[in-house]
GROMACS .gro file of C-alpha atoms in nm:
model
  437
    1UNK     CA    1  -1.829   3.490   2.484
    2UNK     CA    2  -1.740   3.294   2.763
    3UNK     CA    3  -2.030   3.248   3.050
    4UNK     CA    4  -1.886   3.420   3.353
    5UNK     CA    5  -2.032   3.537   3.613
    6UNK     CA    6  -1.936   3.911   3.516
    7UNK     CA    7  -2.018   3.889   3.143
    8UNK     CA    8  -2.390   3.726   3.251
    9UNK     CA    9  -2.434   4.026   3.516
   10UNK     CA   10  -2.359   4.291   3.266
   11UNK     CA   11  -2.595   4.130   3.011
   12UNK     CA   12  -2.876   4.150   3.245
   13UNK     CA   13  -2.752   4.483   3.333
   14UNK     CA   14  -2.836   4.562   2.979
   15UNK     CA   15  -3.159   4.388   2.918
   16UNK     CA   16  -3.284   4.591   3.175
   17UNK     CA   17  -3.249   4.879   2.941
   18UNK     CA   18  -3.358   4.783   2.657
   19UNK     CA   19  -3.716   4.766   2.510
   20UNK     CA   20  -3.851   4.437   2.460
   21UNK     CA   21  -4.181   4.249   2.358
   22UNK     CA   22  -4.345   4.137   2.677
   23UNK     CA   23  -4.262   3.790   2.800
   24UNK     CA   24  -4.532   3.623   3.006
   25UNK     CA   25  -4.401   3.490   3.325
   26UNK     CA   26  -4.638   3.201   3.295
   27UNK     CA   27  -4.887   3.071   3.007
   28UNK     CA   28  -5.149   2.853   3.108
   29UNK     CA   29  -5.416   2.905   2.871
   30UNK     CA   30  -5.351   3.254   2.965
   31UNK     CA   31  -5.080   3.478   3.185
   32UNK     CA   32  -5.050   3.622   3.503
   33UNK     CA   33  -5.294   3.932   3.530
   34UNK     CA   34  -5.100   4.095   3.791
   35UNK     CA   35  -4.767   4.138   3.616
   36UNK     CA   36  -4.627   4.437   3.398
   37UNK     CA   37  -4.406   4.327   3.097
   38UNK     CA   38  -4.310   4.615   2.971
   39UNK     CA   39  -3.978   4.741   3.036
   40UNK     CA   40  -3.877   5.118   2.923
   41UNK     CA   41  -3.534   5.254   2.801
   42UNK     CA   42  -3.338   5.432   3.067
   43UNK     CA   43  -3.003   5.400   2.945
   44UNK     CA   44  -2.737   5.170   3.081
   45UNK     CA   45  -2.803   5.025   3.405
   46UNK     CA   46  -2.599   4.996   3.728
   47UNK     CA   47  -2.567   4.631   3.883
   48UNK     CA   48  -2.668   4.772   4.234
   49UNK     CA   49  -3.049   4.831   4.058
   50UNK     CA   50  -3.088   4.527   3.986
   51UNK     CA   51  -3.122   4.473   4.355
   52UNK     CA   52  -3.420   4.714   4.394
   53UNK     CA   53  -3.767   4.508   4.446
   54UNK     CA   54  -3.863   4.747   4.121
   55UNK     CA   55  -3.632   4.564   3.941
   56UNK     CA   56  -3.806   4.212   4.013
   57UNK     CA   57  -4.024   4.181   3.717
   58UNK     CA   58  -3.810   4.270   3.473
   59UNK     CA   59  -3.585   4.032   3.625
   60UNK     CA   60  -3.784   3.751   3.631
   61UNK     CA   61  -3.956   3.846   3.257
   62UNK     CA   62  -3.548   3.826   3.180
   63UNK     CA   63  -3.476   3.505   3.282
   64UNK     CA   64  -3.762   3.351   3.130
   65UNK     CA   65  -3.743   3.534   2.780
   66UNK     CA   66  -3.359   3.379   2.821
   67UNK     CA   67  -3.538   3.025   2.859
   68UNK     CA   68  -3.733   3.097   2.587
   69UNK     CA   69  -3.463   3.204   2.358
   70UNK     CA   70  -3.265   2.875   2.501
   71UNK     CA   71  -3.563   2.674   2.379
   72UNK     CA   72  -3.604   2.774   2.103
   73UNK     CA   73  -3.255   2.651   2.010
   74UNK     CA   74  -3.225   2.378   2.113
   75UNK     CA   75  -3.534   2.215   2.007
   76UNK     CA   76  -3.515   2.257   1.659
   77UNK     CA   77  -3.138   2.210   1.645
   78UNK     CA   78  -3.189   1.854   1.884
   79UNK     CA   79  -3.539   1.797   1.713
   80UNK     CA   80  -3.304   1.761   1.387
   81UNK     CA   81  -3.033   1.499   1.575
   82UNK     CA   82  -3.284   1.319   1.689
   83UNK     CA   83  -3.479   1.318   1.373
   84UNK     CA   84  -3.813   1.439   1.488
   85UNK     CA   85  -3.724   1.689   1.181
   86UNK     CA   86  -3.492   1.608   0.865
   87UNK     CA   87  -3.310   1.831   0.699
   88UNK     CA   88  -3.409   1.979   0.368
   89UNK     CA   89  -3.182   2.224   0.258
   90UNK     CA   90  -3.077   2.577   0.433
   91UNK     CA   91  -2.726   2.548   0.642
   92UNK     CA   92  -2.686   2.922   0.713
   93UNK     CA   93  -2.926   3.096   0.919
   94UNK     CA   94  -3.205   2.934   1.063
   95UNK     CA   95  -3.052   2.610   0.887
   96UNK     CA   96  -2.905   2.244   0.987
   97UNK     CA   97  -2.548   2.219   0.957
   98UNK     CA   98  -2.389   1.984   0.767
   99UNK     CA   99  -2.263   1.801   1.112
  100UNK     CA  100  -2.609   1.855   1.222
  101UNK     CA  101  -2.782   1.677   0.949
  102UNK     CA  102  -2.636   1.357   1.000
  103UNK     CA  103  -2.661   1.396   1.400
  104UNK     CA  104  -2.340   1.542   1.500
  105UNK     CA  105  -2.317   1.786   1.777
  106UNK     CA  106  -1.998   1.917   1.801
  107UNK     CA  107  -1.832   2.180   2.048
  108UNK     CA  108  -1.744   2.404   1.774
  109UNK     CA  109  -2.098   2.415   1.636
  110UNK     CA  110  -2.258   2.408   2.016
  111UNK     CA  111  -2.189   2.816   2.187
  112UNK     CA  112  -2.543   2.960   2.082
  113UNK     CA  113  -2.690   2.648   2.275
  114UNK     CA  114  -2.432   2.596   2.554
  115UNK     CA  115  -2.399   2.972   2.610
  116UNK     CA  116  -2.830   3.065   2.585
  117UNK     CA  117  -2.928   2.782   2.832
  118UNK     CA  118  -2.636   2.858   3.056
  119UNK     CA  119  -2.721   3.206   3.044
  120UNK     CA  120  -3.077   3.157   3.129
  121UNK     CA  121  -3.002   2.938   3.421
  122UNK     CA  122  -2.748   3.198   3.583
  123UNK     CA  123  -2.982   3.525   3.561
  124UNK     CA  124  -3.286   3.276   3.683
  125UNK     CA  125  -3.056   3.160   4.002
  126UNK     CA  126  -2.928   3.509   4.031
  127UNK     CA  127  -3.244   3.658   4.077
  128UNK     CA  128  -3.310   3.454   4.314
  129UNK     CA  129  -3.041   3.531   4.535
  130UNK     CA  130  -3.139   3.918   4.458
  131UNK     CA  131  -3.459   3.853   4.596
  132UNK     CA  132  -3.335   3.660   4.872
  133UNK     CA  133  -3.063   3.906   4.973
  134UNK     CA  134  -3.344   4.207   4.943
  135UNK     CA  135  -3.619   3.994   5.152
  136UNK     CA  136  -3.615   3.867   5.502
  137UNK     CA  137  -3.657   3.494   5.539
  138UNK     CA  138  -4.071   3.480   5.637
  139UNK     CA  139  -4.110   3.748   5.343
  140UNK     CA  140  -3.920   3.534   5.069
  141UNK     CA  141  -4.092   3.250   5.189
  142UNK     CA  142  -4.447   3.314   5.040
  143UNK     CA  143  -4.318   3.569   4.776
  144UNK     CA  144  -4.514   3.489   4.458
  145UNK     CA  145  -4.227   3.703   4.256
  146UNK     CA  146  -3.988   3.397   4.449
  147UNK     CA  147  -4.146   3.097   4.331
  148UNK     CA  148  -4.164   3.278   3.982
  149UNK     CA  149  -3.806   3.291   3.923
  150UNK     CA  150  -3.734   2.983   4.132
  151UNK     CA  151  -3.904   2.790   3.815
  152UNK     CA  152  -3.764   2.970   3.566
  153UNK     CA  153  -3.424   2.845   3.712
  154UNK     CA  154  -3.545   2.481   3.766
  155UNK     CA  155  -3.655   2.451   3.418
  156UNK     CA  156  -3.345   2.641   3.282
  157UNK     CA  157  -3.168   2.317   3.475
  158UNK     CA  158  -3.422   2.099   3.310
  159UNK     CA  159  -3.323   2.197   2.929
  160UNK     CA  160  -2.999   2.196   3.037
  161UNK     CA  161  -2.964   1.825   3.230
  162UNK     CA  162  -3.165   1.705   2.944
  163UNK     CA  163  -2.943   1.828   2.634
  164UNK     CA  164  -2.653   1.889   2.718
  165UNK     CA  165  -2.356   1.580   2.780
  166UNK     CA  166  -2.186   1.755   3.107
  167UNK     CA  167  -2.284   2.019   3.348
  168UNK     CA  168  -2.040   2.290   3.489
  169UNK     CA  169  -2.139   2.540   3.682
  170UNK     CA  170  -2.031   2.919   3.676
  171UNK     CA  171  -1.664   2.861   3.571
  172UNK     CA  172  -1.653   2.566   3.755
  173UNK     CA  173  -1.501   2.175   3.675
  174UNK     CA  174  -1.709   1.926   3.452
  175UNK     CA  175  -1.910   1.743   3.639
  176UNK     CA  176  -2.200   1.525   3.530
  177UNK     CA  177  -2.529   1.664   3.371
  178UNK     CA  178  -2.678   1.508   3.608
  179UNK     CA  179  -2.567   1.814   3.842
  180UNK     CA  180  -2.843   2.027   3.609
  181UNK     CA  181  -3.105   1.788   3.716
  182UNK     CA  182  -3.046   1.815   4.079
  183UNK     CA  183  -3.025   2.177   4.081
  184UNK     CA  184  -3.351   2.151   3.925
  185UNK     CA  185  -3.507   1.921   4.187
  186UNK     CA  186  -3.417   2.162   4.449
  187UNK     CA  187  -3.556   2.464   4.303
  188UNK     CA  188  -3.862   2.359   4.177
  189UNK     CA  189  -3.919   2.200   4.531
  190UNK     CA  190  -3.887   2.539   4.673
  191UNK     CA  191  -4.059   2.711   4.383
  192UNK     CA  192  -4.369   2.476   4.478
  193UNK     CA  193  -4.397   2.536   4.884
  194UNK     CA  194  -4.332   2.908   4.837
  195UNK     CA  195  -4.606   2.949   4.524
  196UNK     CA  196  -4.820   2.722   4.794
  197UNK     CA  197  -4.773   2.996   5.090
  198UNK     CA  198  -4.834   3.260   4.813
  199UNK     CA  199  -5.108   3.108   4.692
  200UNK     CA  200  -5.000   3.118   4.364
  201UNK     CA  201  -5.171   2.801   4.202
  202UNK     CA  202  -5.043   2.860   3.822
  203UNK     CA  203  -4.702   2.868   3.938
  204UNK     CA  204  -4.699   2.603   4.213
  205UNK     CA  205  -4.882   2.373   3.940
  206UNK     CA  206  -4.580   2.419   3.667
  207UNK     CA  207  -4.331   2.415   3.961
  208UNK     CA  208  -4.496   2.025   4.049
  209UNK     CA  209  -4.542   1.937   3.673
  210UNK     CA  210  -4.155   2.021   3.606
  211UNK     CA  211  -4.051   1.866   3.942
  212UNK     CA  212  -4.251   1.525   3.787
  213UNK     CA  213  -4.035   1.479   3.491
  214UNK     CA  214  -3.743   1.614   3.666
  215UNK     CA  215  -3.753   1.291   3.912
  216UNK     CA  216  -3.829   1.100   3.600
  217UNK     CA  217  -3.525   1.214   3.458
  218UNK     CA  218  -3.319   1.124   3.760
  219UNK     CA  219  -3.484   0.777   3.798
  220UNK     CA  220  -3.672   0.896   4.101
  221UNK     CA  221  -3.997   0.679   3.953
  222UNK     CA  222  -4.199   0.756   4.342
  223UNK     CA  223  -4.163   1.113   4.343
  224UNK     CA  224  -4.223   1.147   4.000
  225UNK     CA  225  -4.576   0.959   3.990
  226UNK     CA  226  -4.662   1.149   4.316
  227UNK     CA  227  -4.582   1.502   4.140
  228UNK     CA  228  -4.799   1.339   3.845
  229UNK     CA  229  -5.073   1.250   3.990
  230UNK     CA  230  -5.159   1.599   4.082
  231UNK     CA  231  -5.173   1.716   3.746
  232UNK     CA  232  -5.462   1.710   3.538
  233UNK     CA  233  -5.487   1.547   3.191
  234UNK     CA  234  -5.601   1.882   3.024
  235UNK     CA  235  -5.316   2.113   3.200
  236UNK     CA  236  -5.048   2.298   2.933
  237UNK     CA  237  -4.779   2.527   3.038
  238UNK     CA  238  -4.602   2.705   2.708
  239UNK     CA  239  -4.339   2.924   2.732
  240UNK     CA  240  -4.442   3.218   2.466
  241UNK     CA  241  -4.322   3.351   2.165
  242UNK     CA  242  -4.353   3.695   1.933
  243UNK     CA  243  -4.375   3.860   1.681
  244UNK     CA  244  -4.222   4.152   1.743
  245UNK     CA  245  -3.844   4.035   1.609
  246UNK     CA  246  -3.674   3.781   1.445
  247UNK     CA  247  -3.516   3.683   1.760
  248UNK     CA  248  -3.870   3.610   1.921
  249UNK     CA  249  -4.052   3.378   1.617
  250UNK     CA  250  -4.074   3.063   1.657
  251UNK     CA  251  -3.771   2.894   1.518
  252UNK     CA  252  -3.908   2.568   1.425
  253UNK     CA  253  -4.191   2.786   1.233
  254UNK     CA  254  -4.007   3.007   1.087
  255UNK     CA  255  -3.691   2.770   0.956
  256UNK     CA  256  -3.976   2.624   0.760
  257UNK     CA  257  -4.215   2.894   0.674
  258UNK     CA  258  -4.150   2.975   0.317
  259UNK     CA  259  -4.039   3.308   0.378
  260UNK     CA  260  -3.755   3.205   0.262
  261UNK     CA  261  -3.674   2.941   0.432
  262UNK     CA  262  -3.725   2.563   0.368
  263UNK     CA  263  -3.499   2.366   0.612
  264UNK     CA  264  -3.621   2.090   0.768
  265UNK     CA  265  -3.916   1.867   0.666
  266UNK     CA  266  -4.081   1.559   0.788
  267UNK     CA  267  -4.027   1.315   0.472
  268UNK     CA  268  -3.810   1.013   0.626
  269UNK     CA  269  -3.883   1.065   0.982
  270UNK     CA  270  -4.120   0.832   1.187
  271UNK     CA  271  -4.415   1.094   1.202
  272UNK     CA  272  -4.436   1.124   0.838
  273UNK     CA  273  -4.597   0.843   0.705
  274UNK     CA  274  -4.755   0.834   1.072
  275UNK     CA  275  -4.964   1.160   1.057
  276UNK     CA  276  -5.075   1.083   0.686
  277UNK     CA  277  -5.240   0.768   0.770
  278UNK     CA  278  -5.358   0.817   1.174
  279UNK     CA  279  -5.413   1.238   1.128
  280UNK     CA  280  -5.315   1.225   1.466
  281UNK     CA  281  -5.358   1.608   1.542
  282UNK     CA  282  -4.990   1.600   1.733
  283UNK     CA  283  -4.787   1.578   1.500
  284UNK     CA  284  -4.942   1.748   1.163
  285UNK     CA  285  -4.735   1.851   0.875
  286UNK     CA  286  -4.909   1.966   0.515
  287UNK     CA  287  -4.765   1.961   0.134
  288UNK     CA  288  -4.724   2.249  -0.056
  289UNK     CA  289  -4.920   2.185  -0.432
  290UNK     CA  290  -4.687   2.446  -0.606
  291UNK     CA  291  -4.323   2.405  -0.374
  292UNK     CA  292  -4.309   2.040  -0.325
  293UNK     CA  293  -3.904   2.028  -0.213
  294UNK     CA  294  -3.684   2.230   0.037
  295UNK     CA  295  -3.478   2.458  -0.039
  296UNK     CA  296  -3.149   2.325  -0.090
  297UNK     CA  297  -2.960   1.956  -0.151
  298UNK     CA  298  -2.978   1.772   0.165
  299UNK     CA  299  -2.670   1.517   0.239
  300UNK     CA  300  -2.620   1.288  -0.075
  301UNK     CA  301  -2.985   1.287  -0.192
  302UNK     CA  302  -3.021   1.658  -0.325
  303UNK     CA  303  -3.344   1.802  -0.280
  304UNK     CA  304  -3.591   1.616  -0.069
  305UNK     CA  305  -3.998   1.654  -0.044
  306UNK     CA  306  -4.104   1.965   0.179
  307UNK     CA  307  -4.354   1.798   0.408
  308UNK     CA  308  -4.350   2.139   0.646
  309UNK     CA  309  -4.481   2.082   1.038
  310UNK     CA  310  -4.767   2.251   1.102
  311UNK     CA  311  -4.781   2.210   1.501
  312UNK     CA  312  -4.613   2.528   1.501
  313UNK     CA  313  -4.812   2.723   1.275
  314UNK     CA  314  -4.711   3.077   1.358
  315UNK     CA  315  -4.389   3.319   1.440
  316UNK     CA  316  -4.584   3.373   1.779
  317UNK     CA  317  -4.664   3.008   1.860
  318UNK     CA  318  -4.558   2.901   2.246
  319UNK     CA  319  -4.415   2.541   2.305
  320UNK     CA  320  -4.497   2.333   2.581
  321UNK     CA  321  -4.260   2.298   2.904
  322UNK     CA  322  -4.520   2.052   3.031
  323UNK     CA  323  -4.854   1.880   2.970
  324UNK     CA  324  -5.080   1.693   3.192
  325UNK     CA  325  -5.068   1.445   2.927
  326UNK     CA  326  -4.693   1.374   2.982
  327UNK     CA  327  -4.748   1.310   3.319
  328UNK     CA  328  -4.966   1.004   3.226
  329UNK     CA  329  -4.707   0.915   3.037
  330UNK     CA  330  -4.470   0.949   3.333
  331UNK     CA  331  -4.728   0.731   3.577
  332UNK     CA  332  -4.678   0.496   3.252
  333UNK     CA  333  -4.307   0.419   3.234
  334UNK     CA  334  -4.280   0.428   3.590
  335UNK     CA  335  -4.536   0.075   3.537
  336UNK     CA  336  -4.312  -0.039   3.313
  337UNK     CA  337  -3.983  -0.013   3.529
  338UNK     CA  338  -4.182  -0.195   3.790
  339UNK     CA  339  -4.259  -0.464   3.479
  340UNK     CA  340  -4.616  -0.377   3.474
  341UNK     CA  341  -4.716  -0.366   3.114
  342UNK     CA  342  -5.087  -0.396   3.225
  343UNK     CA  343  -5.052  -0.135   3.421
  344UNK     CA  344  -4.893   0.095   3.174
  345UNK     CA  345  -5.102   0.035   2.869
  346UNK     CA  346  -5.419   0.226   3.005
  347UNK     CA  347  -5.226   0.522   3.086
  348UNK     CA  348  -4.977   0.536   2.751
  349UNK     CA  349  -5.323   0.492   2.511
  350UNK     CA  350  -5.513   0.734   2.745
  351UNK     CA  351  -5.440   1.028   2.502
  352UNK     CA  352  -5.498   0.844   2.229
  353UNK     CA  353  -5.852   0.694   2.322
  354UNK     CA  354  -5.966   1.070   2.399
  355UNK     CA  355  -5.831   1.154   2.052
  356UNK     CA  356  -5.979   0.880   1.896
  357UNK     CA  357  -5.682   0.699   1.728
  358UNK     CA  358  -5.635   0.352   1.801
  359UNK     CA  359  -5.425   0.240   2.086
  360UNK     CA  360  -5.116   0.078   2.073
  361UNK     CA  361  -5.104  -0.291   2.167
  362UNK     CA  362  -4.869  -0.476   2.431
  363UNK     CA  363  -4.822  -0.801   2.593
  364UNK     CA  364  -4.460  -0.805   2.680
  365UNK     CA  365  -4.197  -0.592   2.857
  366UNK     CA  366  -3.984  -0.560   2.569
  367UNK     CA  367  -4.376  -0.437   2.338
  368UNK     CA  368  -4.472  -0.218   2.615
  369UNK     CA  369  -4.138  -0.026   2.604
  370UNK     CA  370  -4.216   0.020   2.211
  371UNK     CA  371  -4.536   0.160   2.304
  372UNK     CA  372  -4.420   0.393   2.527
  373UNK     CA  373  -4.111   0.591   2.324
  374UNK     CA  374  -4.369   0.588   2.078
  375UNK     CA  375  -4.631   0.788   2.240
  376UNK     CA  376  -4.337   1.001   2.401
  377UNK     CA  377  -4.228   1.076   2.079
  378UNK     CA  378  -4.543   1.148   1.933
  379UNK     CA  379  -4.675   1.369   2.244
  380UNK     CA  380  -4.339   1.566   2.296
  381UNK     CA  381  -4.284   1.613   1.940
  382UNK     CA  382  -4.106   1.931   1.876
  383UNK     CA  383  -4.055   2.051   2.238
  384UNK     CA  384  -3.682   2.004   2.311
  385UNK     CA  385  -3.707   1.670   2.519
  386UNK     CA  386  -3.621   1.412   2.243
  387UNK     CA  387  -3.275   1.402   2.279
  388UNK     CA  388  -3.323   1.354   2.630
  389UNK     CA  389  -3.543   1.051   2.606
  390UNK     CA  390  -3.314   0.889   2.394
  391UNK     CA  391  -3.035   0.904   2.575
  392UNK     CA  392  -3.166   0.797   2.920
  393UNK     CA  393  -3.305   0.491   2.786
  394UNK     CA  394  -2.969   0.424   2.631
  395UNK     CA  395  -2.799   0.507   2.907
  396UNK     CA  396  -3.054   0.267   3.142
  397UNK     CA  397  -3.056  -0.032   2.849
  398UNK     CA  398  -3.465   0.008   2.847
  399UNK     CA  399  -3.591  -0.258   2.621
  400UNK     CA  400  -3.800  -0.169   2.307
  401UNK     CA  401  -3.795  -0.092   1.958
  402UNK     CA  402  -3.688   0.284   1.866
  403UNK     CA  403  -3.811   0.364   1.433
  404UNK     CA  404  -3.593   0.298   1.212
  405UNK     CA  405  -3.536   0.671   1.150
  406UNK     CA  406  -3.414   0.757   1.441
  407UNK     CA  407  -3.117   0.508   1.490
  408UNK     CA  408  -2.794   0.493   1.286
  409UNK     CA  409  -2.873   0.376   0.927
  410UNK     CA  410  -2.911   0.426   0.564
  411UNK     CA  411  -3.309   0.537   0.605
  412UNK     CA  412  -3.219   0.770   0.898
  413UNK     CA  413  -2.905   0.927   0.712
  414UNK     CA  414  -2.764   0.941   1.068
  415UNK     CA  415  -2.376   0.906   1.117
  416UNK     CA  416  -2.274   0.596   1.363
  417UNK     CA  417  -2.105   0.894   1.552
  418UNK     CA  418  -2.444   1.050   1.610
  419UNK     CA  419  -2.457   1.231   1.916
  420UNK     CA  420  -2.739   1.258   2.170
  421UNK     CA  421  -2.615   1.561   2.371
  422UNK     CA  422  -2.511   1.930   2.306
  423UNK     CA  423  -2.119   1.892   2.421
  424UNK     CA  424  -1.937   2.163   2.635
  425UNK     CA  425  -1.944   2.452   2.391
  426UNK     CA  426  -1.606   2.591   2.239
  427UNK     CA  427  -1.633   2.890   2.361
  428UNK     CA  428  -1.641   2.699   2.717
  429UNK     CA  429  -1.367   2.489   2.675
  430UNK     CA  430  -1.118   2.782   2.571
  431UNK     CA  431  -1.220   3.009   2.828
  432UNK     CA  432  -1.291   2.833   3.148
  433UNK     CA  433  -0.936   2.749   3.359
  434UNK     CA  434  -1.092   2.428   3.503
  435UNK     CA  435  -1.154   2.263   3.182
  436UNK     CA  436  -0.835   2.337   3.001
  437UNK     CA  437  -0.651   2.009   2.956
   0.00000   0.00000   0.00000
């Protein structure tokens, strides 16, 4: 279905009456206390309610169980392209595609992920002119329920400018992806000085630690070290998951949970042989003594060993949007843009020397760069921002060594064609006037 305006209202129209697990609006070791999640079952549900302040928390619960959903696409689907996961059987549901396995993202293959982030970022910056129409300027200003769905809609922008190759907005032309990443800027900026009047730490503290890799994202290397710095090394924000339907597991968990499914594995990926001899607690996966393969042939190999994640080791289990952790890592390639490997080395092994595991070493520019989309690789794992790394660091010509597995080869079983970015969906192209050729 085709992402207009119109069909997006009338979906949220609809969520509004139906029953649904509760979403938190934020996770920080915990939820906001003050907010209901439970939404009864009226009926069908005019467009003009969805302007009454009533509506507000369902609204903003909404927009972030869209992000969640959105998520939870596209990171196993991009963790597979980018091989942080390979394939190991399943195509069908909760599967890799044949195009997918060997790193092809395609437009006909790409509506559930185009369509669920898009969809997420228009009822996040819908609601937010709902709550801006229905408020008077001082009142909007240090709303708490505001700066709530102000960051849902910057990080909708976020998975968005990260994953996907172009941006267009509501019907409108291509334009860079870029455009998702600016959107972003701006509405986590406002997110954080209206959570600040409101007094609403949680969310102005997600709103800074998006903002941080935002800037990193757009090369603003200043901003994004100053929105770092205020972040502690401890600090996780997860967006939730359930158990209460399929729709709300954990997809990464569940595509390779046994029950049935076997789909993806980390044999011949860089964190395989990794884990096993560090036991570096970010990126675990187990064996299975009595199912030692997926669950189908994989490519031209046939079956392959089920080495099953175990980071995710529930249908309920959140995944990080950000990390104190990943802003050191931010304050680290900022050094190394500068050309200050010195610099940067402290702050990439930081994590590592409070885990124990012996840091990585670095004496030139080009070692340094290794270092760091290694420990980005490891510390991300899993969370939807691979594909993103990748691809700005291609796109910028950073120096430094990426594995083996994750670059065009025999090991990797990549195509040369692989693709880095979810394209403009199908459903997109065919539907939207100013992208018909």
């Amino acid at each position: 279905m085709p992402m207009t305006d119109t069909s997006i209202a009338s979906r949220a129209g609809r969520r509004l009456a139906v029953a649904r697990a509760p979403l938190a609006a934020l996770a920080v070791a915990g939820a906001f206390s003050a907010c209901s999640f439970d939404v009864t079952n009226p009926g069908p549900v005019q467009d003009q309610f969805l302007d009454s302040a009533a509506a507000r928390p369902a609204i903003i619960n909404g927009a972030g169980r869209d992000l969640s959903s959105a998520l939870n696409w596209i990171a196993y689907t991009g963790g597979a392209a980018s091989r942080e996961i390979f394939p190991a059987g399943s195509t069908g549901s909760f599967g890799i595609t044949p195009l997918e396995q060997v790193g092809r993202l395609v437009p006909e293959e790409s509506d559930t992920f185009w369509e669920n982030a898009q969809r997420a970022r228009w009822e996040a910056e819908n609601g937010t002119d709902r709550f801006k129409a229905g408020m008077d300027a001082a009142t909007f200003a240090k709303s708490a329920q505001a700066a709530q769905i102000l960051l849902w809609a910057g990080y909708a922008n976020r998975l968005l400018g990260e994953n996907m190759c172009e941006a267009t907005i509501n019907g409108g032309p291509r334009q860079p992806s870029t455009v998702f990443l600016t959107r972003a800027d701006s509405e986590l900026t406002q997110a954080l000085a209206i959570a600040t009047a409101a007094a609403d730490t949680k969310t102005a503290s997600a709103a800074r630690a998006a903002r941080a890799s935002v800037r990193a994202d757009l090369g603003n290397w200043a901003g994004a070290v100053a929105d770092a710095a205020g972040i502690a090394d401890a600090y996780v924000f997860q967006i939730p998951y359930y158990t209460t339907d399929l729709d709300q597991y954990n997809r990464i968990y569940w595509s390779s949970a046994n029950s049935p499914y076997r789909a993806h594995t980390v044999w011949n990926t860089a964190y395989d042989q990794y884990y096993a001899s560090s036991k570096d607690p970010r990126v675990p996966w187990a064996q299975s003594a009595t199912v030692p393969v997926g669950d189908a042939r994989v490519l031209t190999i046939g079956t392959v060993p089920w080495h099953y994640q175990t980071k995710y080791a529930r249908r309920d289990a959140g995944i990080n949007l950000s990390s104190g952790w990943e802003m050191r890592l931010i304050e680290a390639e900022a050094r190394l843009v500068a050309g200050d490997v010195a610099g940067a080395m402290p702050l990439i092994n930081k994590h590592r020397v409070a885990l124990g595991l012996a840091p990585w070493t670095a004496t030139t520019v080009d070692e340094g760069w290794t270092a760091l989309k290694r420990e980005r690789g490891i510390e991300l794992w899993l969370e939807g921002r691979r594909l993103g790394d990748l691809r700005r660091w291609a796109a910028a010509a950073r120096p430094g060594a990426l594995s083996p597995f994750e670059v065009p080869n025999a090991t990797s079983y990549l195509d040369p064609a692989q693709t880095l970015c979810f394209p403009i969906s199908s459903s997109e192209l065919q539907t939207n006037p100013n992208l018909r050729s």
